[in-house]
Amino acid sequence: VQLQASGGGLVQSGGSLMLSCTASGRAFTGRAFSTSTMAWFRQAPGKEREFVAAIKGRGGGTFYADSVLGRFTISRDNAKNMVYLQMNSLKPQDTAVYFCASDRGRTINTAIRLMASYDYWGQGTLVTVSS
């Protein structure tokens, strides 16, 4: 099982970036990916990892942290086993390592922001927003 995140980089305040995450391996074969909840978390230097956004499988909806609502958009392409995070109007406080994560399709909505709900994690991609 592998989650490969990419798309990070250096961008000026107010700019945009799109992160991508590809899921591969036995856990995502067949319809497994399409039923899983995919999420993005981030961890800034010296801070705990925090929830950013999530998208449920089978059209179950999207969820966002208050800090990114209206600026970030999460989406998925089940045919490609990929999830995306479009980040607009970036701020210096968005600087962090961004991780994608996946569950086994069993997370209820009230637990979707919890790290413990996710079974698989990618290696992270660094986003740096300069002021």
Tab-separated table of C-alpha atoms in Angstrom:
chain	number	residue	atom	x	y	z
A	1	VAL	CA	0.000	0.000	0.000
A	2	GLN	CA	1.390	3.356	-0.985
A	3	LEU	CA	0.171	6.933	-0.973
A	4	GLN	CA	2.434	9.204	-3.000
A	5	ALA	CA	1.922	12.929	-2.534
A	6	SER	CA	3.361	15.512	-4.894
A	7	GLY	CA	2.954	19.102	-6.010
A	8	GLY	CA	4.465	20.972	-3.114
A	9	GLY	CA	6.836	23.871	-3.590
A	10	LEU	CA	7.563	27.513	-2.889
A	11	VAL	CA	4.877	30.065	-3.682
A	12	GLN	CA	4.266	33.693	-2.795
A	13	SER	CA	1.466	34.770	-0.520
A	14	GLY	CA	-1.763	34.937	-2.499
A	15	GLY	CA	-0.605	32.305	-4.960
A	16	SER	CA	-1.930	28.845	-5.747
A	17	LEU	CA	-0.726	25.260	-5.752
A	18	MET	CA	-2.341	21.933	-6.498
A	19	LEU	CA	-1.288	18.869	-4.548
A	20	SER	CA	-1.843	15.383	-5.874
A	21	CYS	CA	-1.868	12.015	-4.158
A	22	THR	CA	-1.797	8.667	-5.909
A	23	ALA	CA	-2.952	5.527	-4.147
A	24	SER	CA	-1.554	2.143	-5.123
A	25	GLY	CA	-1.388	-1.345	-3.714
A	26	ARG	CA	-3.719	-4.140	-2.705
A	27	ALA	CA	-5.823	-2.001	-0.397
A	28	PHE	CA	-6.912	0.147	-3.332
A	29	THR	CA	-7.708	-2.472	-5.944
A	30	GLY	CA	-11.126	-2.830	-7.521
A	31	ARG	CA	-13.672	-0.529	-5.933
A	32	ALA	CA	-11.719	-0.126	-2.723
A	33	PHE	CA	-10.353	3.295	-3.567
A	34	SER	CA	-13.735	4.673	-4.592
A	35	THR	CA	-15.248	3.718	-1.242
A	36	SER	CA	-12.425	5.061	0.913
A	37	THR	CA	-12.326	8.439	2.585
A	38	MET	CA	-9.310	10.424	1.421
A	39	ALA	CA	-7.926	13.292	3.442
A	40	TRP	CA	-5.191	15.864	3.619
A	41	PHE	CA	-3.476	16.783	6.859
A	42	ARG	CA	-0.594	19.179	7.403
A	43	GLN	CA	2.145	19.707	9.934
A	44	ALA	CA	3.902	23.032	10.366
A	45	PRO	CA	7.339	23.230	12.008
A	46	GLY	CA	7.038	22.760	15.739
A	47	LYS	CA	3.304	22.077	15.594
A	48	GLU	CA	1.076	19.039	15.690
A	49	ARG	CA	-0.363	17.532	12.567
A	50	GLU	CA	-3.789	18.963	11.782
A	51	PHE	CA	-6.722	18.161	9.564
A	52	VAL	CA	-7.087	20.150	6.336
A	53	ALA	CA	-9.739	18.504	4.154
A	54	ALA	CA	-11.410	15.193	3.428
A	55	ILE	CA	-13.590	13.687	0.748
A	56	LYS	CA	-15.726	10.648	1.302
A	57	GLY	CA	-16.183	7.869	-1.173
A	58	ARG	CA	-19.265	7.394	-3.336
A	59	GLY	CA	-20.218	11.057	-3.381
A	60	GLY	CA	-20.405	11.288	0.376
A	61	GLY	CA	-19.319	14.881	0.609
A	62	THR	CA	-16.354	17.064	1.478
A	63	PHE	CA	-15.121	18.469	4.748
A	64	TYR	CA	-12.737	21.340	5.483
A	65	ALA	CA	-10.912	22.899	8.371
A	66	ASP	CA	-12.216	26.362	9.130
A	67	SER	CA	-8.800	27.832	8.343
A	68	VAL	CA	-8.943	26.721	4.695
A	69	LEU	CA	-12.664	26.873	3.966
A	70	GLY	CA	-13.287	28.895	0.831
A	71	ARG	CA	-9.634	28.773	-0.244
A	72	PHE	CA	-8.906	25.053	-0.644
A	73	THR	CA	-10.831	22.458	-2.651
A	74	ILE	CA	-10.438	18.709	-2.341
A	75	SER	CA	-11.432	16.441	-5.204
A	76	ARG	CA	-10.822	12.895	-6.389
A	77	ASP	CA	-10.583	10.872	-9.574
A	78	ASN	CA	-11.565	7.314	-8.755
A	79	ALA	CA	-10.609	6.069	-12.210
A	80	LYS	CA	-7.019	7.136	-11.532
A	81	ASN	CA	-6.904	6.392	-7.782
A	82	MET	CA	-6.003	10.006	-7.156
A	83	VAL	CA	-7.007	12.784	-4.803
A	84	TYR	CA	-6.197	16.456	-5.237
A	85	LEU	CA	-5.998	19.554	-3.090
A	86	GLN	CA	-6.335	22.839	-4.943
A	87	MET	CA	-4.975	25.587	-2.729
A	88	ASN	CA	-5.737	29.210	-3.577
A	89	SER	CA	-5.083	32.483	-1.800
A	90	LEU	CA	-2.228	30.869	0.077
A	91	LYS	CA	-0.974	32.488	3.269
A	92	PRO	CA	2.356	32.157	5.082
A	93	GLN	CA	0.534	30.252	7.834
A	94	ASP	CA	-0.287	27.546	5.264
A	95	THR	CA	3.397	26.631	5.222
A	96	ALA	CA	3.664	22.981	6.257
A	97	VAL	CA	4.326	19.459	5.137
A	98	TYR	CA	1.086	18.159	3.638
A	99	PHE	CA	0.178	14.498	4.017
A	100	CYS	CA	-2.511	12.516	2.256
A	101	ALA	CA	-4.278	9.762	4.127
A	102	SER	CA	-6.850	7.082	3.493
A	103	ASP	CA	-9.163	4.942	5.535
A	104	ARG	CA	-10.832	1.625	4.735
A	105	GLY	CA	-14.174	3.221	3.983
A	106	ARG	CA	-15.611	3.007	7.489
A	107	THR	CA	-15.095	6.493	8.893
A	108	ILE	CA	-18.211	8.221	10.110
A	109	ASN	CA	-18.586	11.946	9.520
A	110	THR	CA	-18.046	12.910	13.149
A	111	ALA	CA	-14.635	11.232	13.126
A	112	ILE	CA	-13.441	12.449	9.753
A	113	ARG	CA	-11.110	15.100	11.197
A	114	LEU	CA	-9.292	12.666	13.468
A	115	MET	CA	-5.904	11.250	12.535
A	116	ALA	CA	-6.828	7.969	14.187
A	117	SER	CA	-9.551	7.421	11.588
A	118	TYR	CA	-6.992	6.876	8.830
A	119	ASP	CA	-5.138	3.663	8.141
A	120	TYR	CA	-2.695	4.673	5.418
A	121	TRP	CA	-0.451	7.716	5.147
A	122	GLY	CA	1.762	9.188	2.463
A	123	GLN	CA	5.226	10.595	2.977
A	124	GLY	CA	4.271	14.266	2.734
A	125	THR	CA	5.073	17.126	0.405
A	126	LEU	CA	6.405	20.489	1.580
A	127	VAL	CA	4.493	23.679	0.848
A	128	THR	CA	6.255	26.943	1.635
A	129	VAL	CA	4.399	30.236	1.315
A	130	SER	CA	6.553	33.343	1.400
A	131	SER	CA	5.232	36.707	2.567
